[in-house]
Every structure is written in C-alpha cells, then in structure tokens.
C-alpha cells in the first residue's frame, strides 16, 4: 500500500512550488485532481518545450489527473462546493482573496467540509501586510531573504543563486506543513487553514547566517567562495578541477594540515581554533589554494584529502550531477516513461527527483513512476465521477471554454 493512498487532494495551484507539492502527494499514492484554467495553468508554459509540451510541467504534474474548469462560472463553483466534501486537502497558490471572489475560499469550503485542510501558498502569506498583495516569484523570495546580498564576491554586486531554491525548498516545506495539518486532523478531527509563505521559508533557510546579527555591530557581507564564519569552508580551484573543503573540526583541520605537509599549523596560534582561523581566513584560503596548485592534476590533491578523511567533494557540473552513476543506481533520479509526442525530438529521457527518502516498508511497486496528464486529459472521467453524464460533461466543458474536449 502506498503511504498516502486513500487521501484525496484538490489542487488549484499554478506555476512551480504549488504544483510540485501536488506531485509529491501523487508520488506517495494520494489521488490528486489538478484543476486548470482552460488551456492549462501558467506553469504549463514553462520551458523547455518538446512535441508541443513543457518538459518542466511533465515533472511537476506527474501522477495527477487534470480537469479544465472556469472558476468564474457559477456552475463550476457549485460543482466544486458539492464535491469538496469528498476531499481531504485543498491546495491553492493564488494571491490573497483570489479564491474567495469565486466563493471557493477556506470559509466557503469548511461550511461544506469542516474537516478540510485548506493549504495556501503565497509569497508573503495572507495576513495583511505591506507585502501581502505584492506579485512575486521565486527570485523575489530569495532576494527578500538576504541570500542574494550575501552571495557574490566581496567587492562585487549581489548575485543570483544558480537554482530556484525558493520554489523547490518551499514546495518541500509546504508539503510538510500540509501533512502536519492532516496529522493534526487525524488526532483531533478538525480541519484548518494553512498559511504558508515562500519568503518566510527562505528566511528559515538563511536563518543560521542572519542570526549572526544578534551580535551588536556585526554585518554579514559577501565573501565569494568562502565562509568567513567557518574556516576553512569553501570552494578551492586547482589546475584541473574545483573542490569544496570543509575542515572545521579540530580533527579534520589537523588531517588537512598533515595532508599539506604542514603539521606545524596544528599548533600555530593563528590557526589552532576556529575563531583563530576565521580571523586569518584569507591566509588560510591562500595556503590551501597554493598547496592544491602544486599538483598538475588536482584530483591527486582531492584523493589525498578524501583518503585522509578531510570533508571534501568535487564541484560537479550540472551534467555530471545528472549522469552520476551512484545517484542513478540508488534511485535518486527516477526514470519516467516517455511521451509519444517526444519521439524524434531532442528529449533523451524523462528523469526526475521524485522521492525524498527510501522507506523500508515501501516496495518498488509502490513507487512506480506515473506520467503527468495532458491538459484536461481526465476532464470527462472526473466529471462523470462527480455525477455528470457524458453529454452533461461535454456541455460544461464547452461552457467553460475547455481546449481538450
């Protein structure tokens, strides 16, 4: 039995973070019905395209069923309110007040189903503030967390993070928050509204750095590829490769000193403790860089560190992370079936990170990959399960301007 089998989710989310959460529920066995505007929600148009389909959307909508509905239509509103009694969770990611103007807000749905978990994802939360109605995307959430201002060279400008950490980490935290509310319901029988903010979540990610400002007069500034509060803790580049080194404990610092042939540094008053090394971090970084560059092949330096138990890893390229033999063997990358529309295109695989962990009581069959639906692919199936005849379903879809009829 799949871990979330039996849970029914009504997913109104759009773009990235919200739909990813719906995919997580589907990954673990929940039935997820994706309600889309006619022609598909905005995230269906994210790059890259192949065979007329967004390959990105094929990842974030995996395992769901899709129906096209026009939420401004009274018949659609009535039908949703009639059916919400059969659902456990509602996911929304619209700006505050959007669902309420259609009579589909939390208070509207809880009248029909007092036990409903109504989980809302917005950039700044729905509580009134000077930010709450501000249109924002992942890049805005990261900017508002202080991370961009901390990223980049010390004498340079703030730098964009190389991945959409606001959306991806936000999806994971939103998934956990919604499950917490569901567990609370199992214990108390009470549903509730979940107010989740993307910015708040990225603040959590950055909190260990921001908390340094608890010290009077301290300002956390950009420091390039190295951390000025942990030393050595950064990216080092040799002649043939880059690597990260994090020798922050006494044992790992001592091991690093031995690797470099500098055992005297273990007792050097400039380097003995972490605060000592942080005071002299520029010197420490230069010493390590100079040592790595004594090797014509930087991998020899890396192997020496690795053998000695110094925490280090190569800086993988995106292609190397995608193709890594161990990641693929362990099932961290999951191969989904290919779509017929991709035949003859440059799409070579339909691979996604689909599961957070391995569970001893979950079989491979329970983790069988499921494709994302085409826009409105399941409209008839869903409407008929909601009591409509085929003719009635067709009439409603035409009334709503559905593209897939």
mmCIF file of C-alpha atoms in Angstrom:
data_model
loop_
_atom_site.group_PDB
_atom_site.id
_atom_site.type_symbol
_atom_site.label_atom_id
_atom_site.label_comp_id
_atom_site.label_asym_id
_atom_site.label_seq_id
_atom_site.Cartn_x
_atom_site.Cartn_y
_atom_site.Cartn_z
ATOM 1 C CA UNK A 1 0.000 0.000 0.000
ATOM 2 C CA UNK A 2 1.295 3.433 -0.908
ATOM 3 C CA UNK A 3 1.973 5.715 2.036
ATOM 4 C CA UNK A 4 -0.672 8.340 1.196
ATOM 5 C CA UNK A 5 -3.119 6.030 -0.540
ATOM 6 C CA UNK A 6 -6.716 6.991 0.200
ATOM 7 C CA UNK A 7 -6.006 10.703 0.603
ATOM 8 C CA UNK A 8 -7.797 12.901 -1.929
ATOM 9 C CA UNK A 9 -6.306 16.244 -2.942
ATOM 10 C CA UNK A 10 -7.924 19.027 -4.971
ATOM 11 C CA UNK A 11 -5.068 21.037 -6.493
ATOM 12 C CA UNK A 12 -5.735 24.592 -7.723
ATOM 13 C CA UNK A 13 -2.079 25.646 -7.647
ATOM 14 C CA UNK A 14 -0.192 27.271 -10.507
ATOM 15 C CA UNK A 15 3.358 27.966 -11.651
ATOM 16 C CA UNK A 16 6.011 25.950 -9.752
ATOM 17 C CA UNK A 17 6.059 25.478 -5.961
ATOM 18 C CA UNK A 18 2.372 24.630 -5.525
ATOM 19 C CA UNK A 19 2.131 22.108 -8.378
ATOM 20 C CA UNK A 20 5.321 20.428 -7.153
ATOM 21 C CA UNK A 21 3.565 19.779 -3.839
ATOM 22 C CA UNK A 22 0.685 18.143 -5.668
ATOM 23 C CA UNK A 23 3.239 15.912 -7.399
ATOM 24 C CA UNK A 24 4.715 14.921 -4.029
ATOM 25 C CA UNK A 25 1.268 13.831 -2.834
ATOM 26 C CA UNK A 26 0.804 11.813 -6.020
ATOM 27 C CA UNK A 27 4.277 10.264 -5.686
ATOM 28 C CA UNK A 28 3.233 8.714 -2.389
ATOM 29 C CA UNK A 29 -0.158 7.484 -3.521
ATOM 30 C CA UNK A 30 -2.686 10.256 -2.957
ATOM 31 C CA UNK A 31 -5.300 10.891 -5.626
ATOM 32 C CA UNK A 32 -4.597 14.404 -6.906
ATOM 33 C CA UNK A 33 -7.034 16.231 -9.171
ATOM 34 C CA UNK A 34 -5.454 19.241 -10.839
ATOM 35 C CA UNK A 35 -7.990 21.959 -11.642
ATOM 36 C CA UNK A 36 -6.698 24.111 -14.507
ATOM 37 C CA UNK A 37 -7.982 27.128 -16.349
ATOM 38 C CA UNK A 38 -8.988 26.337 -19.938
ATOM 39 C CA UNK A 39 -5.804 25.810 -21.914
ATOM 40 C CA UNK A 40 -3.776 24.985 -18.810
ATOM 41 C CA UNK A 41 -2.319 26.916 -15.876
ATOM 42 C CA UNK A 42 0.709 29.189 -16.288
ATOM 43 C CA UNK A 43 3.280 26.564 -15.320
ATOM 44 C CA UNK A 44 2.304 24.514 -18.361
ATOM 45 C CA UNK A 45 4.135 27.098 -20.460
ATOM 46 C CA UNK A 46 7.468 26.978 -18.674
ATOM 47 C CA UNK A 47 10.443 25.951 -20.816
ATOM 48 C CA UNK A 48 11.645 23.643 -22.195
ATOM 49 C CA UNK A 49 9.286 22.532 -24.972
ATOM 50 C CA UNK A 50 9.296 19.324 -26.976
ATOM 51 C CA UNK A 51 6.468 17.952 -29.086
ATOM 52 C CA UNK A 52 4.304 20.904 -28.049
ATOM 53 C CA UNK A 53 4.694 20.065 -24.347
ATOM 54 C CA UNK A 54 6.590 21.677 -21.487
ATOM 55 C CA UNK A 55 9.073 19.106 -20.193
ATOM 56 C CA UNK A 56 9.157 21.046 -16.915
ATOM 57 C CA UNK A 57 5.401 20.687 -16.462
ATOM 58 C CA UNK A 58 5.693 16.973 -17.143
ATOM 59 C CA UNK A 59 7.736 16.765 -13.957
ATOM 60 C CA UNK A 60 5.704 18.936 -11.629
ATOM 61 C CA UNK A 61 2.341 17.423 -12.601
ATOM 62 C CA UNK A 62 3.339 13.757 -12.541
ATOM 63 C CA UNK A 63 0.774 11.327 -11.218
ATOM 64 C CA UNK A 64 -2.152 13.760 -11.197
ATOM 65 C CA UNK A 65 -5.447 13.882 -13.063
ATOM 66 C CA UNK A 66 -6.294 17.084 -14.939
ATOM 67 C CA UNK A 67 -9.595 18.865 -15.490
ATOM 68 C CA UNK A 68 -10.188 22.213 -17.199
ATOM 69 C CA UNK A 69 -12.653 24.464 -15.346
ATOM 70 C CA UNK A 70 -13.581 28.130 -15.475
ATOM 71 C CA UNK A 71 -13.709 29.151 -11.825
ATOM 72 C CA UNK A 72 -15.672 32.327 -12.537
ATOM 73 C CA UNK A 73 -18.566 30.220 -13.854
ATOM 74 C CA UNK A 74 -21.300 29.640 -11.218
ATOM 75 C CA UNK A 75 -21.817 26.054 -12.397
ATOM 76 C CA UNK A 76 -18.133 25.316 -11.801
ATOM 77 C CA UNK A 77 -18.263 26.915 -8.356
ATOM 78 C CA UNK A 78 -21.377 24.957 -7.412
ATOM 79 C CA UNK A 79 -19.880 21.687 -8.605
ATOM 80 C CA UNK A 80 -16.638 22.209 -6.677
ATOM 81 C CA UNK A 81 -18.503 23.023 -3.467
ATOM 82 C CA UNK A 82 -20.670 19.939 -3.928
ATOM 83 C CA UNK A 83 -17.605 17.735 -4.335
ATOM 84 C CA UNK A 84 -15.244 19.205 -1.734
ATOM 85 C CA UNK A 85 -16.944 17.086 0.917
ATOM 86 C CA UNK A 86 -15.196 14.103 -0.673
ATOM 87 C CA UNK A 87 -11.700 15.597 -0.413
ATOM 88 C CA UNK A 88 -9.199 15.730 2.418
ATOM 89 C CA UNK A 89 -6.921 18.514 1.215
ATOM 90 C CA UNK A 90 -7.243 21.594 -0.985
ATOM 91 C CA UNK A 91 -4.060 23.225 -2.343
ATOM 92 C CA UNK A 92 -4.089 26.830 -3.586
ATOM 93 C CA UNK A 93 -1.304 29.232 -4.588
ATOM 94 C CA UNK A 94 -3.163 32.311 -5.748
ATOM 95 C CA UNK A 95 -2.807 35.828 -4.405
ATOM 96 C CA UNK A 96 -4.817 36.532 -1.223
ATOM 97 C CA UNK A 97 -8.534 36.876 -1.925
ATOM 98 C CA UNK A 98 -8.443 35.228 -5.350
ATOM 99 C CA UNK A 99 -10.351 32.063 -4.442
ATOM 100 C CA UNK A 100 -12.706 33.988 -2.154
ATOM 101 C CA UNK A 101 -14.017 36.108 -5.021
ATOM 102 C CA UNK A 102 -15.316 32.876 -6.588
ATOM 103 C CA UNK A 103 -16.847 31.660 -3.335
ATOM 104 C CA UNK A 104 -14.131 28.994 -3.058
ATOM 105 C CA UNK A 105 -12.129 30.265 -0.096
ATOM 106 C CA UNK A 106 -11.474 28.372 3.118
ATOM 107 C CA UNK A 107 -14.571 29.659 4.905
ATOM 108 C CA UNK A 108 -16.725 28.660 1.929
ATOM 109 C CA UNK A 109 -15.308 25.147 1.770
ATOM 110 C CA UNK A 110 -15.264 24.469 5.510
ATOM 111 C CA UNK A 111 -19.051 25.038 5.587
ATOM 112 C CA UNK A 112 -19.337 22.009 3.319
ATOM 113 C CA UNK A 113 -16.457 20.030 4.830
ATOM 114 C CA UNK A 114 -15.422 21.145 8.355
ATOM 115 C CA UNK A 115 -12.527 18.688 8.264
ATOM 116 C CA UNK A 116 -10.937 20.091 5.117
ATOM 117 C CA UNK A 117 -7.237 21.011 5.147
ATOM 118 C CA UNK A 118 -7.057 24.165 3.044
ATOM 119 C CA UNK A 119 -3.392 24.871 2.367
ATOM 120 C CA UNK A 120 -2.451 28.227 0.858
ATOM 121 C CA UNK A 121 0.959 29.076 -0.599
ATOM 122 C CA UNK A 122 1.715 32.729 -1.336
ATOM 123 C CA UNK A 123 4.927 34.788 -1.435
ATOM 124 C CA UNK A 124 4.289 36.664 1.830
ATOM 125 C CA UNK A 125 1.346 34.869 3.426
ATOM 126 C CA UNK A 126 -2.267 36.008 3.547
ATOM 127 C CA UNK A 127 -2.123 38.034 6.781
ATOM 128 C CA UNK A 128 -2.491 41.702 5.801
ATOM 129 C CA UNK A 129 0.866 43.445 5.476
ATOM 130 C CA UNK A 130 2.546 45.917 3.142
ATOM 131 C CA UNK A 131 3.874 42.885 1.252
ATOM 132 C CA UNK A 132 0.890 40.520 1.192
ATOM 133 C CA UNK A 133 -0.516 41.611 -2.190
ATOM 134 C CA UNK A 134 2.862 42.097 -3.852
ATOM 135 C CA UNK A 135 3.248 39.938 -7.006
ATOM 136 C CA UNK A 136 6.341 37.782 -6.609
ATOM 137 C CA UNK A 137 8.168 34.740 -7.928
ATOM 138 C CA UNK A 138 10.935 32.537 -6.562
ATOM 139 C CA UNK A 139 13.596 35.129 -7.391
ATOM 140 C CA UNK A 140 11.723 37.712 -5.307
ATOM 141 C CA UNK A 141 11.512 35.395 -2.295
ATOM 142 C CA UNK A 142 15.264 34.756 -2.395
ATOM 143 C CA UNK A 143 16.012 38.467 -2.756
ATOM 144 C CA UNK A 144 13.829 39.309 0.243
ATOM 145 C CA UNK A 145 15.603 36.738 2.433
ATOM 146 C CA UNK A 146 19.027 38.393 2.314
ATOM 147 C CA UNK A 147 20.602 35.493 0.402
ATOM 148 C CA UNK A 148 21.327 37.391 -2.821
ATOM 149 C CA UNK A 149 23.041 40.187 -0.881
ATOM 150 C CA UNK A 150 25.268 37.589 0.804
ATOM 151 C CA UNK A 151 26.144 35.856 -2.464
ATOM 152 C CA UNK A 152 28.942 37.013 -4.740
ATOM 153 C CA UNK A 153 32.450 38.394 -4.475
ATOM 154 C CA UNK A 154 33.240 40.701 -1.570
ATOM 155 C CA UNK A 155 33.810 43.667 -3.885
ATOM 156 C CA UNK A 156 31.063 42.716 -6.343
ATOM 157 C CA UNK A 157 27.311 43.030 -6.690
ATOM 158 C CA UNK A 158 24.662 40.718 -5.208
ATOM 159 C CA UNK A 159 24.455 37.503 -7.212
ATOM 160 C CA UNK A 160 21.558 35.293 -8.250
ATOM 161 C CA UNK A 161 21.524 31.770 -6.845
ATOM 162 C CA UNK A 162 22.003 29.191 -9.615
ATOM 163 C CA UNK A 163 18.790 27.313 -8.836
ATOM 164 C CA UNK A 164 15.190 28.107 -7.891
ATOM 165 C CA UNK A 165 15.681 27.346 -4.195
ATOM 166 C CA UNK A 166 12.663 29.406 -3.157
ATOM 167 C CA UNK A 167 10.251 27.241 -5.137
ATOM 168 C CA UNK A 168 11.902 23.855 -4.612
ATOM 169 C CA UNK A 169 12.620 24.182 -0.903
ATOM 170 C CA UNK A 170 9.294 25.967 -0.496
ATOM 171 C CA UNK A 171 7.488 23.030 -2.074
ATOM 172 C CA UNK A 172 9.101 20.628 0.372
ATOM 173 C CA UNK A 173 8.233 22.778 3.374
ATOM 174 C CA UNK A 174 4.682 23.386 2.103
ATOM 175 C CA UNK A 175 4.255 19.623 1.672
ATOM 176 C CA UNK A 176 5.452 19.052 5.249
ATOM 177 C CA UNK A 177 3.204 21.829 6.608
ATOM 178 C CA UNK A 178 0.150 20.403 4.854
ATOM 179 C CA UNK A 179 0.918 16.906 6.146
ATOM 180 C CA UNK A 180 1.283 18.292 9.691
ATOM 181 C CA UNK A 181 -2.198 19.776 9.427
ATOM 182 C CA UNK A 182 -3.506 16.446 8.120
ATOM 183 C CA UNK A 183 -1.876 14.529 11.008
ATOM 184 C CA UNK A 184 -3.423 17.042 13.417
ATOM 185 C CA UNK A 185 -6.799 16.336 11.822
ATOM 186 C CA UNK A 186 -6.320 12.589 12.332
ATOM 187 C CA UNK A 187 -5.721 13.258 16.040
ATOM 188 C CA UNK A 188 -8.424 15.885 16.609
ATOM 189 C CA UNK A 189 -10.909 15.542 13.757
ATOM 190 C CA UNK A 190 -10.502 19.238 12.980
ATOM 191 C CA UNK A 191 -9.543 20.715 9.645
ATOM 192 C CA UNK A 192 -7.719 24.025 9.355
ATOM 193 C CA UNK A 193 -6.270 26.721 7.142
ATOM 194 C CA UNK A 194 -2.539 26.538 6.432
ATOM 195 C CA UNK A 195 -0.944 29.911 5.649
ATOM 196 C CA UNK A 196 2.443 29.237 4.044
ATOM 197 C CA UNK A 197 4.829 31.944 2.821
ATOM 198 C CA UNK A 198 7.658 31.305 0.350
ATOM 199 C CA UNK A 199 9.649 34.239 1.734
ATOM 200 C CA UNK A 200 9.275 33.030 5.305
ATOM 201 C CA UNK A 201 10.598 29.630 4.255
ATOM 202 C CA UNK A 202 13.677 31.132 2.573
ATOM 203 C CA UNK A 203 14.263 33.166 5.734
ATOM 204 C CA UNK A 204 14.382 29.825 7.552
ATOM 205 C CA UNK A 205 16.981 28.593 5.068
ATOM 206 C CA UNK A 206 19.070 31.701 5.700
ATOM 207 C CA UNK A 207 18.409 31.955 9.427
ATOM 208 C CA UNK A 208 21.737 30.491 10.574
ATOM 209 C CA UNK A 209 23.511 33.342 8.781
ATOM 210 C CA UNK A 210 21.047 36.076 9.687
ATOM 211 C CA UNK A 211 21.212 35.125 13.379
ATOM 212 C CA UNK A 212 24.817 36.344 13.398
ATOM 213 C CA UNK A 213 23.259 39.806 13.533
ATOM 214 C CA UNK A 214 22.271 39.024 17.124
ATOM 215 C CA UNK A 215 25.791 40.274 17.854
ATOM 216 C CA UNK A 216 25.960 44.060 18.046
ATOM 217 C CA UNK A 217 27.714 45.732 15.172
ATOM 218 C CA UNK A 218 28.069 42.591 13.094
ATOM 219 C CA UNK A 219 27.221 42.871 9.400
ATOM 220 C CA UNK A 220 27.152 39.750 7.235
ATOM 221 C CA UNK A 221 28.714 40.681 3.915
ATOM 222 C CA UNK A 222 29.560 38.863 0.710
ATOM 223 C CA UNK A 223 32.661 36.692 0.885
ATOM 224 C CA UNK A 224 32.851 34.991 -2.501
ATOM 225 C CA UNK A 225 33.567 31.258 -2.452
ATOM 226 C CA UNK A 226 34.491 31.147 1.221
ATOM 227 C CA UNK A 227 32.702 31.435 4.549
ATOM 228 C CA UNK A 228 34.149 33.996 6.928
ATOM 229 C CA UNK A 229 32.406 32.424 9.944
ATOM 230 C CA UNK A 230 33.720 28.909 9.301
ATOM 231 C CA UNK A 231 37.254 28.272 8.133
ATOM 232 C CA UNK A 232 38.270 26.528 6.001
ATOM 233 C CA UNK A 233 34.850 26.159 4.426
ATOM 234 C CA UNK A 234 34.655 26.976 0.748
ATOM 235 C CA UNK A 235 35.419 26.242 -2.898
ATOM 236 C CA UNK A 236 39.022 25.766 -3.948
ATOM 237 C CA UNK A 237 40.138 25.639 -7.566
ATOM 238 C CA UNK A 238 43.228 23.855 -8.810
ATOM 239 C CA UNK A 239 44.676 23.381 -12.260
ATOM 240 C CA UNK A 240 42.162 20.740 -13.404
ATOM 241 C CA UNK A 241 39.165 20.828 -11.057
ATOM 242 C CA UNK A 242 37.361 22.669 -8.282
ATOM 243 C CA UNK A 243 36.502 21.102 -4.944
ATOM 244 C CA UNK A 244 34.869 22.083 -1.682
ATOM 245 C CA UNK A 245 36.717 21.634 1.587
ATOM 246 C CA UNK A 246 35.079 21.912 4.995
ATOM 247 C CA UNK A 247 37.754 21.150 7.599
ATOM 248 C CA UNK A 248 36.102 22.908 10.532
ATOM 249 C CA UNK A 249 36.531 20.445 13.406
ATOM 250 C CA UNK A 250 39.894 20.057 15.199
ATOM 251 C CA UNK A 251 40.312 16.516 13.819
ATOM 252 C CA UNK A 252 39.628 17.475 10.201
ATOM 253 C CA UNK A 253 41.790 20.611 10.405
ATOM 254 C CA UNK A 254 44.661 18.507 11.759
ATOM 255 C CA UNK A 255 44.167 15.968 8.978
ATOM 256 C CA UNK A 256 44.265 18.766 6.410
ATOM 257 C CA UNK A 257 47.495 20.113 7.893
ATOM 258 C CA UNK A 258 49.062 16.655 7.634
ATOM 259 C CA UNK A 259 47.910 16.304 4.010
ATOM 260 C CA UNK A 260 49.575 19.598 3.157
ATOM 261 C CA UNK A 261 52.794 18.530 4.893
ATOM 262 C CA UNK A 262 52.364 21.332 7.404
ATOM 263 C CA UNK A 263 51.897 19.645 10.803
ATOM 264 C CA UNK A 264 53.212 22.791 12.485
ATOM 265 C CA UNK A 265 49.981 24.577 11.535
ATOM 266 C CA UNK A 266 48.160 22.410 14.070
ATOM 267 C CA UNK A 267 49.886 24.345 16.851
ATOM 268 C CA UNK A 268 50.198 27.697 15.108
ATOM 269 C CA UNK A 269 48.346 30.268 17.282
ATOM 270 C CA UNK A 270 46.872 31.811 14.134
ATOM 271 C CA UNK A 271 45.112 28.560 13.248
ATOM 272 C CA UNK A 272 44.535 26.493 16.399
ATOM 273 C CA UNK A 273 40.846 27.300 16.952
ATOM 274 C CA UNK A 274 38.007 28.131 14.616
ATOM 275 C CA UNK A 275 37.896 31.808 15.733
ATOM 276 C CA UNK A 276 41.654 31.998 15.141
ATOM 277 C CA UNK A 277 41.325 30.671 11.600
ATOM 278 C CA UNK A 278 38.375 32.949 10.857
ATOM 279 C CA UNK A 279 40.464 35.968 11.870
ATOM 280 C CA UNK A 280 43.090 34.839 9.376
ATOM 281 C CA UNK A 281 40.748 33.262 6.817
ATOM 282 C CA UNK A 282 42.332 34.986 3.814
ATOM 283 C CA UNK A 283 45.709 33.497 4.736
ATOM 284 C CA UNK A 284 44.201 30.041 5.362
ATOM 285 C CA UNK A 285 42.434 30.103 1.992
ATOM 286 C CA UNK A 286 45.626 31.129 0.189
ATOM 287 C CA UNK A 287 47.684 28.406 1.903
ATOM 288 C CA UNK A 288 45.223 25.709 0.822
ATOM 289 C CA UNK A 289 44.889 27.083 -2.713
ATOM 290 C CA UNK A 290 48.666 27.234 -3.131
ATOM 291 C CA UNK A 291 49.000 23.625 -1.927
ATOM 292 C CA UNK A 292 46.310 22.334 -4.315
ATOM 293 C CA UNK A 293 48.045 24.092 -7.185
ATOM 294 C CA UNK A 294 51.289 22.218 -6.555
ATOM 295 C CA UNK A 295 49.507 19.275 -8.228
ATOM 296 C CA UNK A 296 49.391 19.148 -12.006
ATOM 297 C CA UNK A 297 46.241 17.031 -11.667
ATOM 298 C CA UNK A 298 44.035 18.489 -8.937
ATOM 299 C CA UNK A 299 42.352 15.115 -8.468
ATOM 300 C CA UNK A 300 45.554 13.868 -6.821
ATOM 301 C CA UNK A 301 45.130 16.544 -4.149
ATOM 302 C CA UNK A 302 41.458 15.683 -3.836
ATOM 303 C CA UNK A 303 42.162 11.956 -3.471
ATOM 304 C CA UNK A 304 44.736 12.657 -0.787
ATOM 305 C CA UNK A 305 42.238 14.726 1.203
ATOM 306 C CA UNK A 306 39.480 12.182 0.709
ATOM 307 C CA UNK A 307 41.667 9.278 1.846
ATOM 308 C CA UNK A 308 42.675 11.221 4.954
ATOM 309 C CA UNK A 309 39.026 11.796 5.922
ATOM 310 C CA UNK A 310 39.004 15.534 5.231
ATOM 311 C CA UNK A 311 35.426 16.546 4.288
ATOM 312 C CA UNK A 312 35.671 17.365 0.597
ATOM 313 C CA UNK A 313 33.735 16.831 -2.615
ATOM 314 C CA UNK A 314 34.250 17.696 -6.265
ATOM 315 C CA UNK A 315 32.224 20.587 -7.657
ATOM 316 C CA UNK A 316 30.077 18.719 -10.155
ATOM 317 C CA UNK A 317 28.774 20.319 -13.303
ATOM 318 C CA UNK A 318 25.008 20.061 -13.861
ATOM 319 C CA UNK A 319 25.696 17.366 -16.466
ATOM 320 C CA UNK A 320 27.828 15.403 -14.011
ATOM 321 C CA UNK A 321 25.122 15.580 -11.334
ATOM 322 C CA UNK A 322 22.541 14.448 -13.920
ATOM 323 C CA UNK A 323 24.617 11.492 -15.101
ATOM 324 C CA UNK A 324 26.261 10.496 -11.803
ATOM 325 C CA UNK A 325 26.391 6.711 -11.712
ATOM 326 C CA UNK A 326 25.655 6.407 -7.995
ATOM 327 C CA UNK A 327 22.783 8.895 -7.986
ATOM 328 C CA UNK A 328 21.140 6.924 -10.772
ATOM 329 C CA UNK A 329 21.924 3.486 -9.308
ATOM 330 C CA UNK A 330 20.494 4.467 -5.919
ATOM 331 C CA UNK A 331 17.252 5.652 -7.498
ATOM 332 C CA UNK A 332 17.689 9.294 -6.561
ATOM 333 C CA UNK A 333 16.977 10.031 -10.203
ATOM 334 C CA UNK A 334 13.782 8.287 -11.305
ATOM 335 C CA UNK A 335 13.199 7.429 -14.953
ATOM 336 C CA UNK A 336 9.606 8.053 -16.001
ATOM 337 C CA UNK A 337 8.063 6.727 -19.211
ATOM 338 C CA UNK A 338 8.487 8.859 -22.332
ATOM 339 C CA UNK A 339 5.596 10.605 -24.077
ATOM 340 C CA UNK A 340 4.805 9.612 -27.687
ATOM 341 C CA UNK A 341 4.963 13.329 -28.587
ATOM 342 C CA UNK A 342 8.681 13.299 -27.810
ATOM 343 C CA UNK A 343 9.564 10.763 -30.483
ATOM 344 C CA UNK A 344 12.002 12.371 -32.902
ATOM 345 C CA UNK A 345 12.766 15.324 -30.592
ATOM 346 C CA UNK A 346 15.928 16.015 -28.589
ATOM 347 C CA UNK A 347 14.349 14.663 -25.372
ATOM 348 C CA UNK A 348 16.513 11.714 -24.361
ATOM 349 C CA UNK A 349 14.881 10.858 -21.014
ATOM 350 C CA UNK A 350 12.057 11.803 -18.643
ATOM 351 C CA UNK A 351 14.041 11.766 -15.416
ATOM 352 C CA UNK A 352 13.077 13.470 -12.169
ATOM 353 C CA UNK A 353 13.980 13.531 -8.479
ATOM 354 C CA UNK A 354 10.676 12.097 -7.306
ATOM 355 C CA UNK A 355 11.172 10.799 -3.750
ATOM 356 C CA UNK A 356 12.734 12.263 -0.612
ATOM 357 C CA UNK A 357 13.923 9.061 1.028
ATOM 358 C CA UNK A 358 13.849 5.278 0.936
ATOM 359 C CA UNK A 359 11.420 3.573 3.314
ATOM 360 C CA UNK A 360 11.874 0.009 4.483
ATOM 361 C CA UNK A 361 8.157 -0.781 4.200
ATOM 362 C CA UNK A 362 7.646 0.749 0.743
ATOM 363 C CA UNK A 363 8.190 -1.523 -2.248
ATOM 364 C CA UNK A 364 9.429 -0.571 -5.685
ATOM 365 C CA UNK A 365 5.924 -1.310 -6.980
ATOM 366 C CA UNK A 366 4.574 1.337 -4.588
ATOM 367 C CA UNK A 367 6.966 3.837 -6.164
ATOM 368 C CA UNK A 368 6.120 3.075 -9.763
ATOM 369 C CA UNK A 369 6.601 6.286 -11.801
ATOM 370 C CA UNK A 370 3.442 7.928 -13.140
ATOM 371 C CA UNK A 371 3.202 10.313 -16.075
ATOM 372 C CA UNK A 372 1.757 13.804 -15.868
ATOM 373 C CA UNK A 373 -1.597 14.213 -17.632
ATOM 374 C CA UNK A 374 -2.095 16.325 -20.703
ATOM 375 C CA UNK A 375 -4.145 19.462 -20.082
ATOM 376 C CA UNK A 376 -7.727 18.396 -19.375
ATOM 377 C CA UNK A 377 -6.918 14.760 -20.146
ATOM 378 C CA UNK A 378 -9.179 13.464 -17.361
ATOM 379 C CA UNK A 379 -11.993 16.017 -17.569
ATOM 380 C CA UNK A 380 -14.646 13.521 -18.660
ATOM 381 C CA UNK A 381 -13.527 10.876 -16.179
ATOM 382 C CA UNK A 382 -13.628 13.386 -13.302
ATOM 383 C CA UNK A 383 -16.949 14.950 -14.230
ATOM 384 C CA UNK A 384 -18.570 11.568 -14.651
ATOM 385 C CA UNK A 385 -17.260 10.521 -11.221
ATOM 386 C CA UNK A 386 -18.905 13.709 -9.950
ATOM 387 C CA UNK A 387 -22.267 12.549 -11.242
ATOM 388 C CA UNK A 388 -22.392 14.060 -14.724
ATOM 389 C CA UNK A 389 -23.349 12.144 -17.835
ATOM 390 C CA UNK A 390 -21.040 12.276 -20.840
ATOM 391 C CA UNK A 391 -23.355 14.747 -22.567
ATOM 392 C CA UNK A 392 -23.564 16.930 -19.450
ATOM 393 C CA UNK A 393 -19.796 16.825 -19.072
ATOM 394 C CA UNK A 394 -19.314 17.870 -22.691
ATOM 395 C CA UNK A 395 -21.776 20.735 -22.310
ATOM 396 C CA UNK A 396 -19.963 22.002 -19.203
ATOM 397 C CA UNK A 397 -16.544 21.775 -20.844
ATOM 398 C CA UNK A 398 -17.817 23.718 -23.843
ATOM 399 C CA UNK A 399 -19.381 26.265 -21.492
ATOM 400 C CA UNK A 400 -16.031 26.696 -19.696
ATOM 401 C CA UNK A 401 -14.071 27.058 -22.936
ATOM 402 C CA UNK A 402 -12.016 23.923 -22.370
ATOM 403 C CA UNK A 403 -9.444 23.216 -25.067
ATOM 404 C CA UNK A 404 -9.404 19.446 -24.672
ATOM 405 C CA UNK A 405 -12.960 18.288 -25.371
#
